[in-house]
mmCIF file with all atom_site columns, C-alpha atoms in Angstrom:
data_model
loop_
_atom_site.group_PDB
_atom_site.id
_atom_site.type_symbol
_atom_site.label_atom_id
_atom_site.label_alt_id
_atom_site.label_comp_id
_atom_site.label_asym_id
_atom_site.label_entity_id
_atom_site.label_seq_id
_atom_site.pdbx_PDB_ins_code
_atom_site.Cartn_x
_atom_site.Cartn_y
_atom_site.Cartn_z
_atom_site.occupancy
_atom_site.B_iso_or_equiv
_atom_site.pdbx_formal_charge
_atom_site.auth_seq_id
_atom_site.auth_comp_id
_atom_site.auth_asym_id
_atom_site.auth_atom_id
_atom_site.pdbx_PDB_model_num
ATOM 1   C CA . GLY A 1 1   ? 0.002   0.038  0.045   1.00 83.00 ? 1   GLY A CA 1
ATOM 2   C CA . ASN A 1 2   ? 0.962   3.647  -0.059  1.00 90.00 ? 2   ASN A CA 1
ATOM 3   C CA . SER A 1 3   ? 3.112   4.933  2.636   1.00 94.00 ? 3   SER A CA 1
ATOM 4   C CA . VAL A 1 4   ? 5.183   8.001  3.673   1.00 96.00 ? 4   VAL A CA 1
ATOM 5   C CA . THR A 1 5   ? 8.561   7.958  5.446   1.00 96.00 ? 5   THR A CA 1
ATOM 6   C CA . GLN A 1 6   ? 9.848   11.119 7.306   1.00 95.00 ? 6   GLN A CA 1
ATOM 7   C CA . MET A 1 7   ? 13.198  11.877 8.723   1.00 86.00 ? 7   MET A CA 1
ATOM 8   C CA . GLU A 1 8   ? 13.230  10.960 12.403  1.00 84.00 ? 8   GLU A CA 1
ATOM 9   C CA . GLY A 1 9   ? 13.121  13.690 15.026  1.00 85.00 ? 9   GLY A CA 1
ATOM 10  C CA . PRO A 1 10  ? 13.410  15.469 17.180  1.00 94.00 ? 10  PRO A CA 1
ATOM 11  C CA . VAL A 1 11  ? 15.218  18.247 15.278  1.00 96.00 ? 11  VAL A CA 1
ATOM 12  C CA . THR A 1 12  ? 16.656  21.077 17.229  1.00 97.00 ? 12  THR A CA 1
ATOM 13  C CA . LEU A 1 13  ? 18.059  24.214 15.580  1.00 96.00 ? 13  LEU A CA 1
ATOM 14  C CA . SER A 1 14  ? 18.989  27.695 16.477  1.00 97.00 ? 14  SER A CA 1
ATOM 15  C CA . GLU A 1 15  ? 17.094  30.682 15.078  1.00 97.00 ? 15  GLU A CA 1
ATOM 16  C CA . GLU A 1 16  ? 17.885  31.708 11.611  1.00 96.00 ? 16  GLU A CA 1
ATOM 17  C CA . ALA A 1 17  ? 19.402  28.278 10.711  1.00 97.00 ? 17  ALA A CA 1
ATOM 18  C CA . PHE A 1 18  ? 18.544  26.490 7.526   1.00 97.00 ? 18  PHE A CA 1
ATOM 19  C CA . LEU A 1 19  ? 15.867  23.729 7.846   1.00 97.00 ? 19  LEU A CA 1
ATOM 20  C CA . THR A 1 20  ? 15.572  20.515 5.922   1.00 97.00 ? 20  THR A CA 1
ATOM 21  C CA . ILE A 1 21  ? 12.991  17.753 6.797   1.00 97.00 ? 21  ILE A CA 1
ATOM 22  C CA . ASN A 1 22  ? 13.215  14.797 4.544   1.00 97.00 ? 22  ASN A CA 1
ATOM 23  C CA . CYS A 1 23  ? 10.176  13.108 3.160   1.00 97.00 ? 23  CYS A CA 1
ATOM 24  C CA . THR A 1 24  ? 9.949   10.191 0.715   1.00 97.00 ? 24  THR A CA 1
ATOM 25  C CA . TYR A 1 25  ? 6.902   8.234  -0.308  1.00 96.00 ? 25  TYR A CA 1
ATOM 26  C CA . THR A 1 26  ? 5.719   5.131  -2.001  1.00 95.00 ? 26  THR A CA 1
ATOM 27  C CA . ALA A 1 27  ? 2.575   5.315  -4.150  1.00 92.00 ? 27  ALA A CA 1
ATOM 28  C CA . THR A 1 28  ? 0.789   3.803  -7.100  1.00 85.00 ? 28  THR A CA 1
ATOM 29  C CA . GLY A 1 29  ? -0.175  6.530  -9.434  1.00 81.00 ? 29  GLY A CA 1
ATOM 30  C CA . TYR A 1 30  ? 0.622   10.134 -8.820  1.00 84.00 ? 30  TYR A CA 1
ATOM 31  C CA . PRO A 1 31  ? -0.769  11.273 -5.566  1.00 90.00 ? 31  PRO A CA 1
ATOM 32  C CA . SER A 1 32  ? -0.994  14.873 -4.391  1.00 91.00 ? 32  SER A CA 1
ATOM 33  C CA . LEU A 1 33  ? 1.556   15.686 -1.571  1.00 94.00 ? 33  LEU A CA 1
ATOM 34  C CA . PHE A 1 34  ? 1.111   17.770 1.573   1.00 95.00 ? 34  PHE A CA 1
ATOM 35  C CA . TRP A 1 35  ? 3.053   19.148 4.508   1.00 97.00 ? 35  TRP A CA 1
ATOM 36  C CA . TYR A 1 36  ? 0.735   19.606 7.660   1.00 97.00 ? 36  TYR A CA 1
ATOM 37  C CA . VAL A 1 37  ? 1.920   21.441 10.806  1.00 97.00 ? 37  VAL A CA 1
ATOM 38  C CA . GLN A 1 38  ? 0.667   20.919 14.367  1.00 94.00 ? 38  GLN A CA 1
ATOM 39  C CA . TYR A 1 39  ? 1.458   23.604 16.921  1.00 92.00 ? 39  TYR A CA 1
ATOM 40  C CA . PRO A 1 40  ? 1.270   22.644 20.552  1.00 85.00 ? 40  PRO A CA 1
ATOM 41  C CA . GLY A 1 41  ? -2.435  22.366 21.735  1.00 81.00 ? 41  GLY A CA 1
ATOM 42  C CA . GLU A 1 42  ? -3.857  22.873 18.196  1.00 84.00 ? 42  GLU A CA 1
ATOM 43  C CA . GLY A 1 43  ? -5.153  20.848 15.265  1.00 86.00 ? 43  GLY A CA 1
ATOM 44  C CA . LEU A 1 44  ? -3.236  20.065 12.098  1.00 93.00 ? 44  LEU A CA 1
ATOM 45  C CA . GLN A 1 45  ? -2.939  22.895 9.589   1.00 93.00 ? 45  GLN A CA 1
ATOM 46  C CA . LEU A 1 46  ? -2.222  22.623 5.975   1.00 94.00 ? 46  LEU A CA 1
ATOM 47  C CA . LEU A 1 47  ? 1.334   24.251 5.364   1.00 97.00 ? 47  LEU A CA 1
ATOM 48  C CA . LEU A 1 48  ? 1.678   23.642 1.711   1.00 96.00 ? 48  LEU A CA 1
ATOM 49  C CA . LYS A 1 49  ? 0.820   21.246 -1.057  1.00 94.00 ? 49  LYS A CA 1
ATOM 50  C CA . ALA A 1 50  ? 1.865   20.111 -4.529  1.00 94.00 ? 50  ALA A CA 1
ATOM 51  C CA . THR A 1 51  ? -0.416  18.273 -7.023  1.00 90.00 ? 51  THR A CA 1
ATOM 52  C CA . LYS A 1 52  ? 1.868   16.996 -9.764  1.00 91.00 ? 52  LYS A CA 1
ATOM 53  C CA . ALA A 1 53  ? 5.555   16.367 -10.477 1.00 93.00 ? 53  ALA A CA 1
ATOM 54  C CA . ASP A 1 54  ? 7.972   19.362 -10.394 1.00 95.00 ? 54  ASP A CA 1
ATOM 55  C CA . ASP A 1 55  ? 5.318   21.453 -8.621  1.00 95.00 ? 55  ASP A CA 1
ATOM 56  C CA . LYS A 1 56  ? 6.690   23.630 -5.832  1.00 97.00 ? 56  LYS A CA 1
ATOM 57  C CA . GLY A 1 57  ? 4.399   24.270 -2.800  1.00 97.00 ? 57  GLY A CA 1
ATOM 58  C CA . SER A 1 58  ? 5.332   27.367 -0.663  1.00 97.00 ? 58  SER A CA 1
ATOM 59  C CA . ASN A 1 59  ? 3.972   29.159 2.283   1.00 97.00 ? 59  ASN A CA 1
ATOM 60  C CA . LYS A 1 60  ? 5.258   31.250 5.197   1.00 95.00 ? 60  LYS A CA 1
ATOM 61  C CA . GLY A 1 61  ? 8.853   30.904 3.836   1.00 97.00 ? 61  GLY A CA 1
ATOM 62  C CA . PHE A 1 62  ? 8.578   27.057 3.682   1.00 98.00 ? 62  PHE A CA 1
ATOM 63  C CA . GLU A 1 63  ? 9.129   25.289 0.284   1.00 98.00 ? 63  GLU A CA 1
ATOM 64  C CA . ALA A 1 64  ? 8.830   21.788 -1.027  1.00 98.00 ? 64  ALA A CA 1
ATOM 65  C CA . THR A 1 65  ? 9.174   20.344 -4.494  1.00 98.00 ? 65  THR A CA 1
ATOM 66  C CA . TYR A 1 66  ? 7.372   17.208 -5.806  1.00 97.00 ? 66  TYR A CA 1
ATOM 67  C CA . ARG A 1 67  ? 10.130  15.108 -7.195  1.00 96.00 ? 67  ARG A CA 1
ATOM 68  C CA . LYS A 1 68  ? 8.837   12.050 -9.029  1.00 93.00 ? 68  LYS A CA 1
ATOM 69  C CA . GLU A 1 69  ? 12.228  10.643 -9.923  1.00 94.00 ? 69  GLU A CA 1
ATOM 70  C CA . THR A 1 70  ? 13.139  10.427 -6.241  1.00 95.00 ? 70  THR A CA 1
ATOM 71  C CA . THR A 1 71  ? 9.721   9.995  -4.838  1.00 95.00 ? 71  THR A CA 1
ATOM 72  C CA . SER A 1 72  ? 10.511  12.865 -2.324  1.00 97.00 ? 72  SER A CA 1
ATOM 73  C CA . PHE A 1 73  ? 8.905   15.943 -1.068  1.00 98.00 ? 73  PHE A CA 1
ATOM 74  C CA . HIS A 1 74  ? 11.508  17.445 1.327   1.00 98.00 ? 74  HIS A CA 1
ATOM 75  C CA . LEU A 1 75  ? 10.387  20.484 3.279   1.00 98.00 ? 75  LEU A CA 1
ATOM 76  C CA . GLU A 1 76  ? 13.030  23.527 3.476   1.00 98.00 ? 76  GLU A CA 1
ATOM 77  C CA . LYS A 1 77  ? 13.203  26.808 5.101   1.00 98.00 ? 77  LYS A CA 1
ATOM 78  C CA . GLY A 1 78  ? 16.089  29.254 4.613   1.00 96.00 ? 78  GLY A CA 1
ATOM 79  C CA . SER A 1 79  ? 15.883  30.935 8.071   1.00 96.00 ? 79  SER A CA 1
ATOM 80  C CA . VAL A 1 80  ? 13.714  29.512 10.966  1.00 97.00 ? 80  VAL A CA 1
ATOM 81  C CA . GLN A 1 81  ? 12.209  31.286 13.750  1.00 97.00 ? 81  GLN A CA 1
ATOM 82  C CA . VAL A 1 82  ? 11.115  30.254 17.371  1.00 96.00 ? 82  VAL A CA 1
ATOM 83  C CA . SER A 1 83  ? 7.641   30.417 16.316  1.00 95.00 ? 83  SER A CA 1
ATOM 84  C CA . ASP A 1 84  ? 8.282   27.511 13.685  1.00 97.00 ? 84  ASP A CA 1
ATOM 85  C CA . SER A 1 85  ? 8.666   25.198 16.622  1.00 96.00 ? 85  SER A CA 1
ATOM 86  C CA . ALA A 1 86  ? 5.989   22.392 15.986  1.00 96.00 ? 86  ALA A CA 1
ATOM 87  C CA . VAL A 1 87  ? 5.477   18.815 14.668  1.00 96.00 ? 87  VAL A CA 1
ATOM 88  C CA . TYR A 1 88  ? 5.528   18.571 10.881  1.00 97.00 ? 88  TYR A CA 1
ATOM 89  C CA . PHE A 1 89  ? 3.738   15.811 9.025   1.00 97.00 ? 89  PHE A CA 1
ATOM 90  C CA . CYS A 1 90  ? 4.273   14.854 5.299   1.00 97.00 ? 90  CYS A CA 1
ATOM 91  C CA . ALA A 1 91  ? 1.295   13.225 3.737   1.00 96.00 ? 91  ALA A CA 1
ATOM 92  C CA . LEU A 1 92  ? -0.044  11.969 0.429   1.00 94.00 ? 92  LEU A CA 1
ATOM 93  C CA . SER A 1 93  ? -3.512  11.529 -0.867  1.00 89.00 ? 93  SER A CA 1
ATOM 94  C CA . GLU A 1 94  ? -5.265  8.251  -2.014  1.00 81.00 ? 94  GLU A CA 1
ATOM 95  C CA . ILE A 1 95  ? -8.289  8.414  -3.877  1.00 77.00 ? 95  ILE A CA 1
ATOM 96  C CA . ALA A 1 96  ? -11.102 6.302  -2.347  1.00 68.00 ? 96  ALA A CA 1
ATOM 97  C CA . GLN A 1 97  ? -14.819 6.340  -3.261  1.00 66.00 ? 97  GLN A CA 1
ATOM 98  C CA . GLY A 1 98  ? -14.264 9.824  -4.805  1.00 68.00 ? 98  GLY A CA 1
ATOM 99  C CA . ALA A 1 99  ? -12.500 11.282 -1.784  1.00 72.00 ? 99  ALA A CA 1
ATOM 100 C CA . GLN A 1 100 ? -9.033  12.318 -0.912  1.00 79.00 ? 100 GLN A CA 1
ATOM 101 C CA . LYS A 1 101 ? -7.777  10.010 2.030   1.00 88.00 ? 101 LYS A CA 1
ATOM 102 C CA . LEU A 1 102 ? -4.528  11.160 3.571   1.00 93.00 ? 102 LEU A CA 1
ATOM 103 C CA . VAL A 1 103 ? -1.724  8.949  4.339   1.00 94.00 ? 103 VAL A CA 1
ATOM 104 C CA . PHE A 1 104 ? 0.716   10.540 6.844   1.00 96.00 ? 104 PHE A CA 1
ATOM 105 C CA . GLY A 1 105 ? 4.252   9.979  7.812   1.00 96.00 ? 105 GLY A CA 1
ATOM 106 C CA . GLN A 1 106 ? 5.144   9.589  11.593  1.00 95.00 ? 106 GLN A CA 1
ATOM 107 C CA . GLY A 1 107 ? 5.870   13.349 12.009  1.00 95.00 ? 107 GLY A CA 1
ATOM 108 C CA . THR A 1 108 ? 8.973   15.270 12.958  1.00 96.00 ? 108 THR A CA 1
ATOM 109 C CA . ARG A 1 109 ? 9.216   17.521 16.079  1.00 96.00 ? 109 ARG A CA 1
ATOM 110 C CA . LEU A 1 110 ? 10.997  20.678 15.442  1.00 96.00 ? 110 LEU A CA 1
ATOM 111 C CA . THR A 1 111 ? 12.349  22.897 18.237  1.00 96.00 ? 111 THR A CA 1
ATOM 112 C CA . ILE A 1 112 ? 13.949  26.161 17.386  1.00 97.00 ? 112 ILE A CA 1
ATOM 113 C CA . ASN A 1 113 ? 16.146  27.851 20.214  1.00 96.00 ? 113 ASN A CA 1
ATOM 114 C CA . PRO A 1 114 ? 16.592  31.557 20.278  1.00 94.00 ? 114 PRO A CA 1
ATOM 115 C CA . ASP B 2 1   ? -16.244 30.437 9.092   1.00 55.00 ? 1   ASP B CA 1
ATOM 116 C CA . THR B 2 2   ? -15.615 28.962 12.533  1.00 76.00 ? 2   THR B CA 1
ATOM 117 C CA . GLY B 2 3   ? -13.537 25.922 11.587  1.00 91.00 ? 3   GLY B CA 1
ATOM 118 C CA . VAL B 2 4   ? -13.963 22.232 12.438  1.00 94.00 ? 4   VAL B CA 1
ATOM 119 C CA . SER B 2 5   ? -14.968 21.809 16.264  1.00 95.00 ? 5   SER B CA 1
ATOM 120 C CA . GLN B 2 6   ? -14.748 18.631 18.289  1.00 96.00 ? 6   GLN B CA 1
ATOM 121 C CA . ASP B 2 7   ? -16.242 17.869 21.526  1.00 97.00 ? 7   ASP B CA 1
ATOM 122 C CA . PRO B 2 8   ? -15.168 16.957 24.067  1.00 97.00 ? 8   PRO B CA 1
ATOM 123 C CA . ARG B 2 9   ? -11.460 17.892 23.877  1.00 95.00 ? 9   ARG B CA 1
ATOM 124 C CA . HIS B 2 10  ? -10.520 15.393 26.436  1.00 96.00 ? 10  HIS B CA 1
ATOM 125 C CA . LYS B 2 11  ? -12.130 12.204 27.795  1.00 97.00 ? 11  LYS B CA 1
ATOM 126 C CA . ILE B 2 12  ? -10.903 9.878  30.530  1.00 98.00 ? 12  ILE B CA 1
ATOM 127 C CA . THR B 2 13  ? -12.880 6.584  30.828  1.00 97.00 ? 13  THR B CA 1
ATOM 128 C CA . LYS B 2 14  ? -12.533 3.129  32.375  1.00 97.00 ? 14  LYS B CA 1
ATOM 129 C CA . ARG B 2 15  ? -11.893 0.096  30.381  1.00 97.00 ? 15  ARG B CA 1
ATOM 130 C CA . GLY B 2 16  ? -15.160 -1.390 29.225  1.00 97.00 ? 16  GLY B CA 1
ATOM 131 C CA . GLN B 2 17  ? -17.106 1.876  29.210  1.00 98.00 ? 17  GLN B CA 1
ATOM 132 C CA . ASN B 2 18  ? -18.705 3.346  25.904  1.00 98.00 ? 18  ASN B CA 1
ATOM 133 C CA . VAL B 2 19  ? -17.784 6.834  24.818  1.00 98.00 ? 19  VAL B CA 1
ATOM 134 C CA . THR B 2 20  ? -19.001 9.049  22.024  1.00 98.00 ? 20  THR B CA 1
ATOM 135 C CA . PHE B 2 21  ? -17.310 12.035 20.270  1.00 97.00 ? 21  PHE B CA 1
ATOM 136 C CA . ARG B 2 22  ? -18.797 14.840 18.226  1.00 98.00 ? 22  ARG B CA 1
ATOM 137 C CA . CYS B 2 23  ? -17.419 16.622 15.222  1.00 98.00 ? 23  CYS B CA 1
ATOM 138 C CA . ASP B 2 24  ? -18.967 19.728 13.587  1.00 97.00 ? 24  ASP B CA 1
ATOM 139 C CA . PRO B 2 25  ? -17.497 20.335 10.194  1.00 95.00 ? 25  PRO B CA 1
ATOM 140 C CA . ILE B 2 26  ? -17.264 23.603 8.333   1.00 93.00 ? 26  ILE B CA 1
ATOM 141 C CA . SER B 2 27  ? -20.689 24.375 7.331   1.00 90.00 ? 27  SER B CA 1
ATOM 142 C CA . GLU B 2 28  ? -20.512 24.118 3.571   1.00 86.00 ? 28  GLU B CA 1
ATOM 143 C CA . HIS B 2 29  ? -18.273 21.044 3.623   1.00 90.00 ? 29  HIS B CA 1
ATOM 144 C CA . ASN B 2 30  ? -20.004 17.889 2.438   1.00 89.00 ? 30  ASN B CA 1
ATOM 145 C CA . ARG B 2 31  ? -17.068 15.493 3.124   1.00 91.00 ? 31  ARG B CA 1
ATOM 146 C CA . LEU B 2 32  ? -16.149 14.417 6.584   1.00 94.00 ? 32  LEU B CA 1
ATOM 147 C CA . TYR B 2 33  ? -13.266 12.216 7.689   1.00 95.00 ? 33  TYR B CA 1
ATOM 148 C CA . TRP B 2 34  ? -12.190 10.621 11.025  1.00 97.00 ? 34  TRP B CA 1
ATOM 149 C CA . TYR B 2 35  ? -8.525  9.901  11.696  1.00 97.00 ? 35  TYR B CA 1
ATOM 150 C CA . ARG B 2 36  ? -6.863  8.411  14.870  1.00 97.00 ? 36  ARG B CA 1
ATOM 151 C CA . GLN B 2 37  ? -3.440  9.525  16.117  1.00 95.00 ? 37  GLN B CA 1
ATOM 152 C CA . THR B 2 38  ? -1.458  7.548  18.576  1.00 94.00 ? 38  THR B CA 1
ATOM 153 C CA . LEU B 2 39  ? 1.568   9.144  20.433  1.00 89.00 ? 39  LEU B CA 1
ATOM 154 C CA . GLY B 2 40  ? 4.563   9.737  18.234  1.00 86.00 ? 40  GLY B CA 1
ATOM 155 C CA . GLN B 2 41  ? 2.821   8.671  15.099  1.00 90.00 ? 41  GLN B CA 1
ATOM 156 C CA . GLY B 2 42  ? 0.949   10.490 12.231  1.00 93.00 ? 42  GLY B CA 1
ATOM 157 C CA . PRO B 2 43  ? -2.821  10.256 11.899  1.00 95.00 ? 43  PRO B CA 1
ATOM 158 C CA . GLU B 2 44  ? -4.353  7.175  10.532  1.00 95.00 ? 44  GLU B CA 1
ATOM 159 C CA . PHE B 2 45  ? -7.485  7.182  8.291   1.00 93.00 ? 45  PHE B CA 1
ATOM 160 C CA . LEU B 2 46  ? -10.623 5.598  10.093  1.00 95.00 ? 46  LEU B CA 1
ATOM 161 C CA . THR B 2 47  ? -13.682 6.467  8.062   1.00 94.00 ? 47  THR B CA 1
ATOM 162 C CA . TYR B 2 48  ? -15.150 8.941  5.531   1.00 91.00 ? 48  TYR B CA 1
ATOM 163 C CA . PHE B 2 49  ? -18.643 10.353 4.808   1.00 92.00 ? 49  PHE B CA 1
ATOM 164 C CA . GLN B 2 50  ? -20.007 12.107 1.863   1.00 90.00 ? 50  GLN B CA 1
ATOM 165 C CA . ASN B 2 51  ? -23.107 13.890 3.001   1.00 90.00 ? 51  ASN B CA 1
ATOM 166 C CA . GLU B 2 52  ? -24.773 11.314 5.378   1.00 91.00 ? 52  GLU B CA 1
ATOM 167 C CA . ALA B 2 53  ? -23.305 8.344  3.437   1.00 91.00 ? 53  ALA B CA 1
ATOM 168 C CA . GLN B 2 54  ? -20.447 6.295  5.011   1.00 91.00 ? 54  GLN B CA 1
ATOM 169 C CA . LEU B 2 55  ? -18.498 5.373  1.949   1.00 87.00 ? 55  LEU B CA 1
ATOM 170 C CA . GLU B 2 56  ? -15.374 3.778  3.401   1.00 86.00 ? 56  GLU B CA 1
ATOM 171 C CA . LYS B 2 57  ? -14.145 2.159  6.560   1.00 88.00 ? 57  LYS B CA 1
ATOM 172 C CA . SER B 2 58  ? -10.608 1.354  7.521   1.00 89.00 ? 58  SER B CA 1
ATOM 173 C CA . ARG B 2 59  ? -9.669  -2.057 8.774   1.00 86.00 ? 59  ARG B CA 1
ATOM 174 C CA . LEU B 2 60  ? -8.532  -0.198 11.907  1.00 83.00 ? 60  LEU B CA 1
ATOM 175 C CA . LEU B 2 61  ? -12.244 0.281  12.563  1.00 86.00 ? 61  LEU B CA 1
ATOM 176 C CA . SER B 2 62  ? -13.252 -2.810 14.618  1.00 88.00 ? 62  SER B CA 1
ATOM 177 C CA . ASP B 2 63  ? -16.880 -3.812 15.273  1.00 92.00 ? 63  ASP B CA 1
ATOM 178 C CA . ARG B 2 64  ? -16.641 -1.755 18.575  1.00 95.00 ? 64  ARG B CA 1
ATOM 179 C CA . PHE B 2 65  ? -16.396 1.448  16.530  1.00 96.00 ? 65  PHE B CA 1
ATOM 180 C CA . SER B 2 66  ? -19.415 3.069  14.872  1.00 95.00 ? 66  SER B CA 1
ATOM 181 C CA . ALA B 2 67  ? -19.804 6.302  13.186  1.00 96.00 ? 67  ALA B CA 1
ATOM 182 C CA . GLU B 2 68  ? -22.710 8.246  11.965  1.00 96.00 ? 68  GLU B CA 1
ATOM 183 C CA . ARG B 2 69  ? -23.612 11.562 10.336  1.00 96.00 ? 69  ARG B CA 1
ATOM 184 C CA . PRO B 2 70  ? -27.272 12.117 10.396  1.00 91.00 ? 70  PRO B CA 1
ATOM 185 C CA . LYS B 2 71  ? -28.531 14.589 7.854   1.00 86.00 ? 71  LYS B CA 1
ATOM 186 C CA . GLY B 2 72  ? -25.054 15.217 6.540   1.00 85.00 ? 72  GLY B CA 1
ATOM 187 C CA . SER B 2 73  ? -24.131 17.698 9.336   1.00 90.00 ? 73  SER B CA 1
ATOM 188 C CA . PHE B 2 74  ? -22.308 16.714 12.458  1.00 96.00 ? 74  PHE B CA 1
ATOM 189 C CA . SER B 2 75  ? -20.893 13.369 12.829  1.00 97.00 ? 75  SER B CA 1
ATOM 190 C CA . THR B 2 76  ? -20.449 11.199 16.020  1.00 97.00 ? 76  THR B CA 1
ATOM 191 C CA . LEU B 2 77  ? -17.844 8.422  16.559  1.00 97.00 ? 77  LEU B CA 1
ATOM 192 C CA . GLU B 2 78  ? -18.737 5.781  19.306  1.00 97.00 ? 78  GLU B CA 1
ATOM 193 C CA . ILE B 2 79  ? -16.463 3.409  20.794  1.00 97.00 ? 79  ILE B CA 1
ATOM 194 C CA . GLN B 2 80  ? -18.014 0.484  22.768  1.00 97.00 ? 80  GLN B CA 1
ATOM 195 C CA . ARG B 2 81  ? -16.353 -1.517 25.396  1.00 97.00 ? 81  ARG B CA 1
ATOM 196 C CA . THR B 2 82  ? -13.365 0.625  25.448  1.00 97.00 ? 82  THR B CA 1
ATOM 197 C CA . GLU B 2 83  ? -9.906  -1.037 25.695  1.00 96.00 ? 83  GLU B CA 1
ATOM 198 C CA . GLN B 2 84  ? -6.529  0.632  26.722  1.00 96.00 ? 84  GLN B CA 1
ATOM 199 C CA . GLY B 2 85  ? -5.371  0.292  23.137  1.00 95.00 ? 85  GLY B CA 1
ATOM 200 C CA . ASP B 2 86  ? -8.082  2.760  22.067  1.00 96.00 ? 86  ASP B CA 1
ATOM 201 C CA . SER B 2 87  ? -6.255  5.590  23.870  1.00 97.00 ? 87  SER B CA 1
ATOM 202 C CA . ALA B 2 88  ? -5.467  8.068  21.178  1.00 96.00 ? 88  ALA B CA 1
ATOM 203 C CA . MET B 2 89  ? -6.264  11.449 19.816  1.00 96.00 ? 89  MET B CA 1
ATOM 204 C CA . TYR B 2 90  ? -9.287  11.245 17.538  1.00 97.00 ? 90  TYR B CA 1
ATOM 205 C CA . LEU B 2 91  ? -9.313  13.803 14.746  1.00 97.00 ? 91  LEU B CA 1
ATOM 206 C CA . CYS B 2 92  ? -12.013 14.930 12.454  1.00 97.00 ? 92  CYS B CA 1
ATOM 207 C CA . ALA B 2 93  ? -11.547 16.760 9.201   1.00 95.00 ? 93  ALA B CA 1
ATOM 208 C CA . SER B 2 94  ? -13.846 18.150 6.593   1.00 94.00 ? 94  SER B CA 1
ATOM 209 C CA . SER B 2 95  ? -13.416 19.201 2.978   1.00 91.00 ? 95  SER B CA 1
ATOM 210 C CA . PHE B 2 96  ? -15.553 20.803 0.202   1.00 87.00 ? 96  PHE B CA 1
ATOM 211 C CA . ARG B 2 97  ? -16.811 18.745 -2.663  1.00 70.00 ? 97  ARG B CA 1
ATOM 212 C CA . LEU B 2 98  ? -14.155 19.464 -5.261  1.00 58.00 ? 98  LEU B CA 1
ATOM 213 C CA . ALA B 2 99  ? -11.461 20.787 -3.075  1.00 61.00 ? 99  ALA B CA 1
ATOM 214 C CA . ASN B 2 100 ? -8.231  18.950 -2.086  1.00 67.00 ? 100 ASN B CA 1
ATOM 215 C CA . GLU B 2 101 ? -7.516  20.440 1.278   1.00 84.00 ? 101 GLU B CA 1
ATOM 216 C CA . GLN B 2 102 ? -8.939  18.901 4.420   1.00 91.00 ? 102 GLN B CA 1
ATOM 217 C CA . PHE B 2 103 ? -9.511  21.083 7.440   1.00 92.00 ? 103 PHE B CA 1
ATOM 218 C CA . PHE B 2 104 ? -8.717  19.470 10.690  1.00 94.00 ? 104 PHE B CA 1
ATOM 219 C CA . GLY B 2 105 ? -10.405 19.965 14.027  1.00 95.00 ? 105 GLY B CA 1
ATOM 220 C CA . PRO B 2 106 ? -8.351  20.163 17.369  1.00 93.00 ? 106 PRO B CA 1
ATOM 221 C CA . GLY B 2 107 ? -9.105  16.582 18.251  1.00 95.00 ? 107 GLY B CA 1
ATOM 222 C CA . THR B 2 108 ? -10.529 14.681 21.128  1.00 97.00 ? 108 THR B CA 1
ATOM 223 C CA . ARG B 2 109 ? -7.794  12.999 23.351  1.00 96.00 ? 109 ARG B CA 1
ATOM 224 C CA . LEU B 2 110 ? -9.120  9.689  24.693  1.00 98.00 ? 110 LEU B CA 1
ATOM 225 C CA . THR B 2 111 ? -7.482  8.016  27.759  1.00 97.00 ? 111 THR B CA 1
ATOM 226 C CA . VAL B 2 112 ? -8.657  4.545  28.782  1.00 97.00 ? 112 VAL B CA 1
ATOM 227 C CA . LEU B 2 113 ? -7.607  3.559  32.187  1.00 96.00 ? 113 LEU B CA 1
#
């Protein structure tokens, strides 16, 4: 079945450091890919998405490019802030009965120190 | 737009008791999803509704679990005869008919003692 593998955490960085969180996937067909973020005490929020190969999703300084040849969707940010501390989930969509069912990775906890 | 809401936010129960959770989706969204998230893991799909019809259920959803969405509005997830392994965060999400994005609620954290 389809699956998503994320870089294991926790990841701890200093403010203004460069961030990469690796994500690779296994899927039949060409799913849409997503990054969700979960801040402490809050629900999952969509951070960015890409729906086809070579698409780049971006939001709040974060970027990820849909790489079909390497089946990857790595999350990057050039200069992280303390407020970026959260758990990040990579996900892909499976079509089931006309709906988009999400398959998530295990999550990567990110802590940014001032 | 008030977002997806879930009630209660926390539930502590004893093994063997029944529990029911409620999810109120964003008002114009006709698709509703339930996921379960255990500690240190990503959410796993449980079931999906389009309007009032339950169209798919995961194998994770044992016979002790039942979900409804009467009139295609709010949804309930009931767990009968709870077990300690049911302890998890139960997440609800909704989406608009043709949209790609699922909007998640804050979740209900269940602890079974």
